[in-house]
Coordinates of N, CA and C in Angstrom, one line a residue:
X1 N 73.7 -29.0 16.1 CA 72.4 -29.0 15.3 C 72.8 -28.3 14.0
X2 N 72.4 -28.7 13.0 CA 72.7 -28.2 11.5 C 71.2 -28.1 11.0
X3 N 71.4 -26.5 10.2 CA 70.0 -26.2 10.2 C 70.4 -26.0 8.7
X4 N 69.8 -26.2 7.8 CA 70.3 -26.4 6.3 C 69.8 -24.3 5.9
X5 N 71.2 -24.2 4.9 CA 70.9 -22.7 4.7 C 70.0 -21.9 3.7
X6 N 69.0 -23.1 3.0 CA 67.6 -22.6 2.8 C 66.6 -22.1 3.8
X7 N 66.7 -22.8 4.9 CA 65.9 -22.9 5.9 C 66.2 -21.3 6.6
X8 N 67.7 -21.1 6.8 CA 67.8 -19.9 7.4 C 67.3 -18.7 6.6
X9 N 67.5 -18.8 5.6 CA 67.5 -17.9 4.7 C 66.1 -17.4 4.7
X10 N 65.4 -18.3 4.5 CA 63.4 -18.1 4.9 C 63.7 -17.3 6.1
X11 N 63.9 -18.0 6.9 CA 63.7 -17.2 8.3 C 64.1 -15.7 8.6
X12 N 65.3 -16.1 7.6 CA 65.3 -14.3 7.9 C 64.7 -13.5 7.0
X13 N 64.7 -14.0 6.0 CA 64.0 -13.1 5.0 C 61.9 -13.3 5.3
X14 N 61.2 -13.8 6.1 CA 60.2 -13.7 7.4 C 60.3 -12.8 8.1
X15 N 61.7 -12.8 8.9 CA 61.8 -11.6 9.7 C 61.8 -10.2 9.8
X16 N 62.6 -10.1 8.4 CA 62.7 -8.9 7.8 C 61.4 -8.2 7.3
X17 N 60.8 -9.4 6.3 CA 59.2 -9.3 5.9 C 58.5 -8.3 6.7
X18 N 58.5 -9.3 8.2 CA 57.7 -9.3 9.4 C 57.6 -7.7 9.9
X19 N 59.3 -7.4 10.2 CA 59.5 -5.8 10.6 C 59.7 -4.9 9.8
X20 N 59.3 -5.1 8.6 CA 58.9 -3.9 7.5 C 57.6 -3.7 7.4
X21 N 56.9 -4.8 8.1 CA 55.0 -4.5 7.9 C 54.3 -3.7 8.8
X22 N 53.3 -2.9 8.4 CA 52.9 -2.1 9.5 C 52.5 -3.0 10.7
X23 N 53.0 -2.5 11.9 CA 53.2 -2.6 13.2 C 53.8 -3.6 13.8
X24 N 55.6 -3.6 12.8 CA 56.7 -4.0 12.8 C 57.3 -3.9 14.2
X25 N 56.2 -2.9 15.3 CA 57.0 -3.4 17.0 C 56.3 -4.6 17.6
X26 N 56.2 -5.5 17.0 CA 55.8 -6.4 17.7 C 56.7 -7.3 17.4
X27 N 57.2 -8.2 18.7 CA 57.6 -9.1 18.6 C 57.7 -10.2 17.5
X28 N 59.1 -10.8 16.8 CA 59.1 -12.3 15.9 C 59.0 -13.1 16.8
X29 N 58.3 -14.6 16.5 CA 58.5 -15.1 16.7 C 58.9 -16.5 15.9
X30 N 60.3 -16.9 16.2 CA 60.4 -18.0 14.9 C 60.2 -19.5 15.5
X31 N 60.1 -20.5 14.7 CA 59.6 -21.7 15.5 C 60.8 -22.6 16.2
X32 N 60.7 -23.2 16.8 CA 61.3 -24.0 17.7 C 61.9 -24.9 17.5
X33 N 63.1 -25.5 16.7 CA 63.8 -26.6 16.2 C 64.4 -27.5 17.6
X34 N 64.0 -28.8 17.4 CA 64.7 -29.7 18.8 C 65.5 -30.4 17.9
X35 N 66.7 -31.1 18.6 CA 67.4 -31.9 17.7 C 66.6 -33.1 17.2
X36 N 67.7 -34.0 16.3 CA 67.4 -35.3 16.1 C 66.0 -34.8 14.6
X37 N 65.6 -35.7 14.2 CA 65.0 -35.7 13.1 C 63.1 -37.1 13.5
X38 N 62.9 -36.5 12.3 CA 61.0 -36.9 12.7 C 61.4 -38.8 12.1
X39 N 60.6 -39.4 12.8 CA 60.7 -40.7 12.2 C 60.6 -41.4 10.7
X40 N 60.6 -42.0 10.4 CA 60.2 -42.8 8.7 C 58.9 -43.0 9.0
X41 N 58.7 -42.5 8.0 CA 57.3 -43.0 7.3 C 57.3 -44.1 7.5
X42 N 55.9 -44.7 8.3 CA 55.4 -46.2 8.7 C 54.9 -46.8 7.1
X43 N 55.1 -48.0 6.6 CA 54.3 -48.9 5.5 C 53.2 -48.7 5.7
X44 N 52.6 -49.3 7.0 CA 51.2 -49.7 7.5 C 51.1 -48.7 8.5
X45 N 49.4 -48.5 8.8 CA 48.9 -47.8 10.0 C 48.4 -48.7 10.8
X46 N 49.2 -48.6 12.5 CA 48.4 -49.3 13.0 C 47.4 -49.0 13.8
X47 N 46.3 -49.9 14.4 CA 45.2 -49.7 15.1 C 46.0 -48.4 15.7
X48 N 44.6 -47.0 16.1 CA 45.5 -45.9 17.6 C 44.3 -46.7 18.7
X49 N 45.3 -46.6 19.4 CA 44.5 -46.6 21.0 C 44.2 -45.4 21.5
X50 N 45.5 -44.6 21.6 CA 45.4 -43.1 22.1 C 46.1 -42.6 21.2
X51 N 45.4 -41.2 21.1 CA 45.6 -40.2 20.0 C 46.5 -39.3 20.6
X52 N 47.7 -39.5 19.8 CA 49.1 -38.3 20.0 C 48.3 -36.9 20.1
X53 N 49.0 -35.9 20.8 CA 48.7 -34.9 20.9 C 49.2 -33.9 19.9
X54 N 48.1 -33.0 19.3 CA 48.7 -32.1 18.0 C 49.3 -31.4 18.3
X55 N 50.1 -30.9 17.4 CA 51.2 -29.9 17.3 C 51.1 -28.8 15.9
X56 N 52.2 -27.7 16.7 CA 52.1 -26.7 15.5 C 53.6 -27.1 14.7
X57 N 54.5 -26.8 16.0 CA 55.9 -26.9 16.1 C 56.4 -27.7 17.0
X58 N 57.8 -28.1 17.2 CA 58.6 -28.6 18.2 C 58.4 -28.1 19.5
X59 N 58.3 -27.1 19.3 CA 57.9 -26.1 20.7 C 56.6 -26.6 21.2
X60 N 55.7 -26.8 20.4 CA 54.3 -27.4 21.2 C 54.4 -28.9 21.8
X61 N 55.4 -29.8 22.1 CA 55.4 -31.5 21.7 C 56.7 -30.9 23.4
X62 N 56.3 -32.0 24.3 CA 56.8 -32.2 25.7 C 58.2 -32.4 25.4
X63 N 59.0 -32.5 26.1 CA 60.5 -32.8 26.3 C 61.5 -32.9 24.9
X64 N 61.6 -34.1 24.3 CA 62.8 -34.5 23.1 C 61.6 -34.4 22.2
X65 N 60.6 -35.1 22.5 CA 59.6 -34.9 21.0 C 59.5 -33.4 20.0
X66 N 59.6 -34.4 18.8 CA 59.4 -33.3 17.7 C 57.8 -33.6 17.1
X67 N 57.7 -32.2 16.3 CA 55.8 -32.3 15.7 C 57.2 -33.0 14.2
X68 N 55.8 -33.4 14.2 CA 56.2 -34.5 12.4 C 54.6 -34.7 12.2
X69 N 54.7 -34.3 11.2 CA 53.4 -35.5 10.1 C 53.2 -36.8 10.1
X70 N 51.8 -37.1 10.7 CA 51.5 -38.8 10.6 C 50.6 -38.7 9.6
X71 N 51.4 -39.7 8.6 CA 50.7 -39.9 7.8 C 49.1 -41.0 7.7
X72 N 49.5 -41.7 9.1 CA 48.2 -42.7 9.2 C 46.9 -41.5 9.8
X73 N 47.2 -40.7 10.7 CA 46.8 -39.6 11.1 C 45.9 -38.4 10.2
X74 N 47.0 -38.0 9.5 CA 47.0 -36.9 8.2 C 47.0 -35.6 8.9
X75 N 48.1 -35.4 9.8 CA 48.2 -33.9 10.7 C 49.2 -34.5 11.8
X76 N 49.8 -33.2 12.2 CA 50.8 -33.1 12.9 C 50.7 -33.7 14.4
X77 N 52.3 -34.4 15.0 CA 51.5 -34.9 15.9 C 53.1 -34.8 16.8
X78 N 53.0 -35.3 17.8 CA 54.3 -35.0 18.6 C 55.1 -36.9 18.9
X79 N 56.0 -36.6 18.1 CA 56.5 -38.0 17.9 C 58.4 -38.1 18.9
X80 N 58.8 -39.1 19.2 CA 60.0 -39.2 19.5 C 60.8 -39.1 18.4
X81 N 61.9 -38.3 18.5 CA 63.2 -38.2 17.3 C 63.9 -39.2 16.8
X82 N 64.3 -39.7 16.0 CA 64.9 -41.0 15.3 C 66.4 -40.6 15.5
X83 N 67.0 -41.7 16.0 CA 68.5 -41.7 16.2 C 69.1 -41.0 15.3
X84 N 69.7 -39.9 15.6 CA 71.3 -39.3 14.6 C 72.3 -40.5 14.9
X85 N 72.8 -40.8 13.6 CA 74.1 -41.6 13.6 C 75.0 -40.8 12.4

């Protein structure tokens, strides 16, 4: 898994944020990265039958699913990961 080093960089500098603020004993918690990547953006929206279940993070979304943004939607939603090649 490659996590790009902007991304780290936030995170730690969150963290540090986090435990310099008053009542810095409390637990971080950082979000949940699953592999694989969020799908393409659809052209079209189609009809929903059933409505995906929201999400915050990856961590909220059942097994391989990642939270991604639907755009037909307009909020986060727990989608299957698009093939790494």
């Amino acid at each position: 898994m490659t996590v790009s080093w902007t991304y780290a960089m936030v995170v730690l500098l969150v963290g540090f944020l986090a435990s310099s603020c008053e009542g810095g004993d409390s637990p971080i918690i950082f979000p949940t990265l699953k592999e694989g990547r969020c799908p393409l953006i659809r052209d079209e929206c189609p009809p929903v039958r059933i409505t995906p279940p929201t999400c915050i993070d990856d961590a909220s979304c059942s097994g391989d699913d990642k939270c991604c943004f639907d755009i037909c939607l307009k909020r986060n939603t727990c989608k299957p990961p698009s093939a790494i090649f």
